[in-house]
Amino acid sequence: MLELLASIMAELGDIFSQFESLYNKRWFKYFSITFLVILIAIIGKAIYK
């Protein structure tokens, strides 16, 4: 389960780094971090029901 989560996070990291090179703006950086935190919280709730 953790390996799956790690691979998902790596994929998201690649996607966000591509986005960051496209936009490279401070607001986008904060948005992507917030989005990741929310995503982790949702996944965590789904796993630990």
mmCIF file of N, CA and C in Angstrom:
data_model
loop_
_atom_site.group_PDB
_atom_site.id
_atom_site.type_symbol
_atom_site.label_atom_id
_atom_site.label_comp_id
_atom_site.label_asym_id
_atom_site.label_seq_id
_atom_site.Cartn_x
_atom_site.Cartn_y
_atom_site.Cartn_z
ATOM 1 N N MET A 1 0.836 -1.205 0.000
ATOM 2 C CA MET A 1 0.000 0.000 0.000
ATOM 3 C C MET A 1 0.872 1.255 0.000
ATOM 4 N N LEU A 2 1.898 1.278 0.858
ATOM 5 C CA LEU A 2 2.785 2.443 0.915
ATOM 6 C C LEU A 2 3.560 2.627 -0.380
ATOM 7 N N GLU A 3 3.946 1.504 -1.004
ATOM 8 C CA GLU A 3 4.674 1.615 -2.272
ATOM 9 C C GLU A 3 3.791 2.241 -3.345
ATOM 10 N N LEU A 4 2.518 1.835 -3.360
ATOM 11 C CA LEU A 4 1.562 2.413 -4.307
ATOM 12 C C LEU A 4 1.438 3.913 -4.077
ATOM 13 N N LEU A 5 1.285 4.285 -2.809
ATOM 14 C CA LEU A 5 1.156 5.704 -2.454
ATOM 15 C C LEU A 5 2.409 6.477 -2.869
ATOM 16 N N ALA A 6 3.576 5.878 -2.639
ATOM 17 C CA ALA A 6 4.834 6.541 -2.995
ATOM 18 C C ALA A 6 4.941 6.739 -4.510
ATOM 19 N N SER A 7 4.522 5.734 -5.280
ATOM 20 C CA SER A 7 4.601 5.870 -6.738
ATOM 21 C C SER A 7 3.622 6.927 -7.232
ATOM 22 N N ILE A 8 2.440 6.980 -6.604
ATOM 23 C CA ILE A 8 1.463 8.019 -6.960
ATOM 24 C C ILE A 8 2.040 9.397 -6.661
ATOM 25 N N MET A 9 2.658 9.544 -5.491
ATOM 26 C CA MET A 9 3.245 10.833 -5.110
ATOM 27 C C MET A 9 4.370 11.211 -6.073
ATOM 28 N N ALA A 10 5.160 10.231 -6.504
ATOM 29 C CA ALA A 10 6.244 10.511 -7.455
ATOM 30 C C ALA A 10 5.672 10.988 -8.780
ATOM 31 N N GLU A 11 4.620 10.327 -9.244
ATOM 32 C CA GLU A 11 3.956 10.745 -10.484
ATOM 33 C C GLU A 11 3.446 12.172 -10.359
ATOM 34 N N LEU A 12 2.763 12.463 -9.252
ATOM 35 C CA LEU A 12 2.237 13.809 -9.023
ATOM 36 C C LEU A 12 3.372 14.819 -8.962
ATOM 37 N N GLY A 13 4.475 14.434 -8.336
ATOM 38 C CA GLY A 13 5.631 15.324 -8.245
ATOM 39 C C GLY A 13 6.166 15.678 -9.628
ATOM 40 N N ASP A 14 6.238 14.666 -10.507
ATOM 41 C CA ASP A 14 6.688 14.917 -11.888
ATOM 42 C C ASP A 14 5.743 15.880 -12.592
ATOM 43 N N ILE A 15 4.437 15.619 -12.445
ATOM 44 C CA ILE A 15 3.441 16.474 -13.093
ATOM 45 C C ILE A 15 3.562 17.905 -12.581
ATOM 46 N N PHE A 16 3.660 18.054 -11.245
ATOM 47 C CA PHE A 16 3.728 19.394 -10.669
ATOM 48 C C PHE A 16 5.025 20.112 -11.043
ATOM 49 N N SER A 17 6.119 19.368 -11.182
ATOM 50 C CA SER A 17 7.370 20.029 -11.581
ATOM 51 C C SER A 17 7.273 20.521 -13.024
ATOM 52 N N GLN A 18 6.548 19.781 -13.870
ATOM 53 C CA GLN A 18 6.328 20.248 -15.241
ATOM 54 C C GLN A 18 5.458 21.507 -15.224
ATOM 55 N N PHE A 19 4.390 21.482 -14.411
ATOM 56 C CA PHE A 19 3.534 22.655 -14.284
ATOM 57 C C PHE A 19 4.337 23.841 -13.770
ATOM 58 N N GLU A 20 5.208 23.572 -12.804
ATOM 59 C CA GLU A 20 5.982 24.647 -12.190
ATOM 60 C C GLU A 20 6.901 25.311 -13.208
ATOM 61 N N SER A 21 7.473 24.498 -14.104
ATOM 62 C CA SER A 21 8.334 25.092 -15.128
ATOM 63 C C SER A 21 7.506 25.899 -16.128
ATOM 64 N N LEU A 22 6.231 25.495 -16.321
ATOM 65 C CA LEU A 22 5.352 26.259 -17.210
ATOM 66 C C LEU A 22 4.962 27.594 -16.574
ATOM 67 N N TYR A 23 4.489 27.538 -15.350
ATOM 68 C CA TYR A 23 3.981 28.741 -14.695
ATOM 69 C C TYR A 23 5.044 29.426 -13.839
ATOM 70 N N ASN A 24 5.646 28.632 -12.924
ATOM 71 C CA ASN A 24 6.712 29.136 -12.053
ATOM 72 C C ASN A 24 6.307 30.442 -11.360
ATOM 73 N N LYS A 25 5.100 30.423 -10.819
ATOM 74 C CA LYS A 25 4.614 31.580 -10.078
ATOM 75 C C LYS A 25 4.374 31.162 -8.636
ATOM 76 N N ARG A 26 4.519 32.100 -7.729
ATOM 77 C CA ARG A 26 4.394 31.797 -6.312
ATOM 78 C C ARG A 26 3.001 31.264 -5.973
ATOM 79 N N TRP A 27 1.955 31.892 -6.520
ATOM 80 C CA TRP A 27 0.603 31.437 -6.186
ATOM 81 C C TRP A 27 0.379 30.014 -6.640
ATOM 82 N N PHE A 28 0.952 29.633 -7.775
ATOM 83 C CA PHE A 28 0.759 28.271 -8.274
ATOM 84 C C PHE A 28 1.462 27.265 -7.377
ATOM 85 N N LYS A 29 2.635 27.664 -6.870
ATOM 86 C CA LYS A 29 3.375 26.797 -5.955
ATOM 87 C C LYS A 29 2.545 26.522 -4.698
ATOM 88 N N TYR A 30 1.971 27.592 -4.121
ATOM 89 C CA TYR A 30 1.149 27.422 -2.926
ATOM 90 C C TYR A 30 -0.098 26.598 -3.235
ATOM 91 N N PHE A 31 -0.697 26.823 -4.416
ATOM 92 C CA PHE A 31 -1.883 26.069 -4.814
ATOM 93 C C PHE A 31 -1.578 24.585 -4.920
ATOM 94 N N SER A 32 -0.441 24.259 -5.554
ATOM 95 C CA SER A 32 -0.099 22.848 -5.742
ATOM 96 C C SER A 32 0.184 22.167 -4.402
ATOM 97 N N ILE A 33 0.848 22.882 -3.475
ATOM 98 C CA ILE A 33 1.111 22.324 -2.148
ATOM 99 C C ILE A 33 -0.205 22.076 -1.419
ATOM 100 N N THR A 34 -1.107 23.064 -1.469
ATOM 101 C CA THR A 34 -2.408 22.918 -0.821
ATOM 102 C C THR A 34 -3.176 21.745 -1.423
ATOM 103 N N PHE A 35 -3.146 21.637 -2.753
ATOM 104 C CA PHE A 35 -3.833 20.545 -3.443
ATOM 105 C C PHE A 35 -3.286 19.192 -2.991
ATOM 106 N N LEU A 36 -1.964 19.078 -2.885
ATOM 107 C CA LEU A 36 -1.351 17.822 -2.452
ATOM 108 C C LEU A 36 -1.764 17.475 -1.025
ATOM 109 N N VAL A 37 -1.789 18.476 -0.145
ATOM 110 C CA VAL A 37 -2.179 18.228 1.248
ATOM 111 C C VAL A 37 -3.615 17.717 1.311
ATOM 112 N N ILE A 38 -4.515 18.357 0.543
ATOM 113 C CA ILE A 38 -5.914 17.924 0.518
ATOM 114 C C ILE A 38 -6.022 16.506 -0.041
ATOM 115 N N LEU A 39 -5.271 16.226 -1.104
ATOM 116 C CA LEU A 39 -5.289 14.902 -1.717
ATOM 117 C C LEU A 39 -4.810 13.837 -0.732
ATOM 118 N N ILE A 40 -3.728 14.124 -0.006
ATOM 119 C CA ILE A 40 -3.204 13.192 0.990
ATOM 120 C C ILE A 40 -4.249 12.945 2.079
ATOM 121 N N ALA A 41 -4.935 14.011 2.505
ATOM 122 C CA ALA A 41 -5.960 13.868 3.538
ATOM 123 C C ALA A 41 -7.103 12.972 3.052
ATOM 124 N N ILE A 42 -7.529 13.160 1.806
ATOM 125 C CA ILE A 42 -8.608 12.337 1.245
ATOM 126 C C ILE A 42 -8.178 10.871 1.155
ATOM 127 N N ILE A 43 -6.963 10.642 0.652
ATOM 128 C CA ILE A 43 -6.449 9.273 0.531
ATOM 129 C C ILE A 43 -6.322 8.642 1.924
ATOM 130 N N GLY A 44 -5.818 9.415 2.878
ATOM 131 C CA GLY A 44 -5.677 8.920 4.250
ATOM 132 C C GLY A 44 -7.016 8.522 4.846
ATOM 133 N N LYS A 45 -8.037 9.349 4.632
ATOM 134 C CA LYS A 45 -9.376 9.016 5.139
ATOM 135 C C LYS A 45 -9.894 7.745 4.491
ATOM 136 N N ALA A 46 -9.655 7.594 3.193
ATOM 137 C CA ALA A 46 -10.128 6.404 2.481
ATOM 138 C C ALA A 46 -9.449 5.138 3.005
ATOM 139 N N ILE A 47 -8.158 5.244 3.309
ATOM 140 C CA ILE A 47 -7.409 4.078 3.795
ATOM 141 C C ILE A 47 -7.806 3.743 5.234
ATOM 142 N N TYR A 48 -7.897 4.747 6.093
ATOM 143 C CA TYR A 48 -8.145 4.503 7.517
ATOM 144 C C TYR A 48 -9.603 4.748 7.894
ATOM 145 N N LYS A 49 -10.510 4.069 7.175
ATOM 146 C CA LYS A 49 -11.938 4.206 7.507
ATOM 147 C C LYS A 49 -12.240 3.437 8.777
#
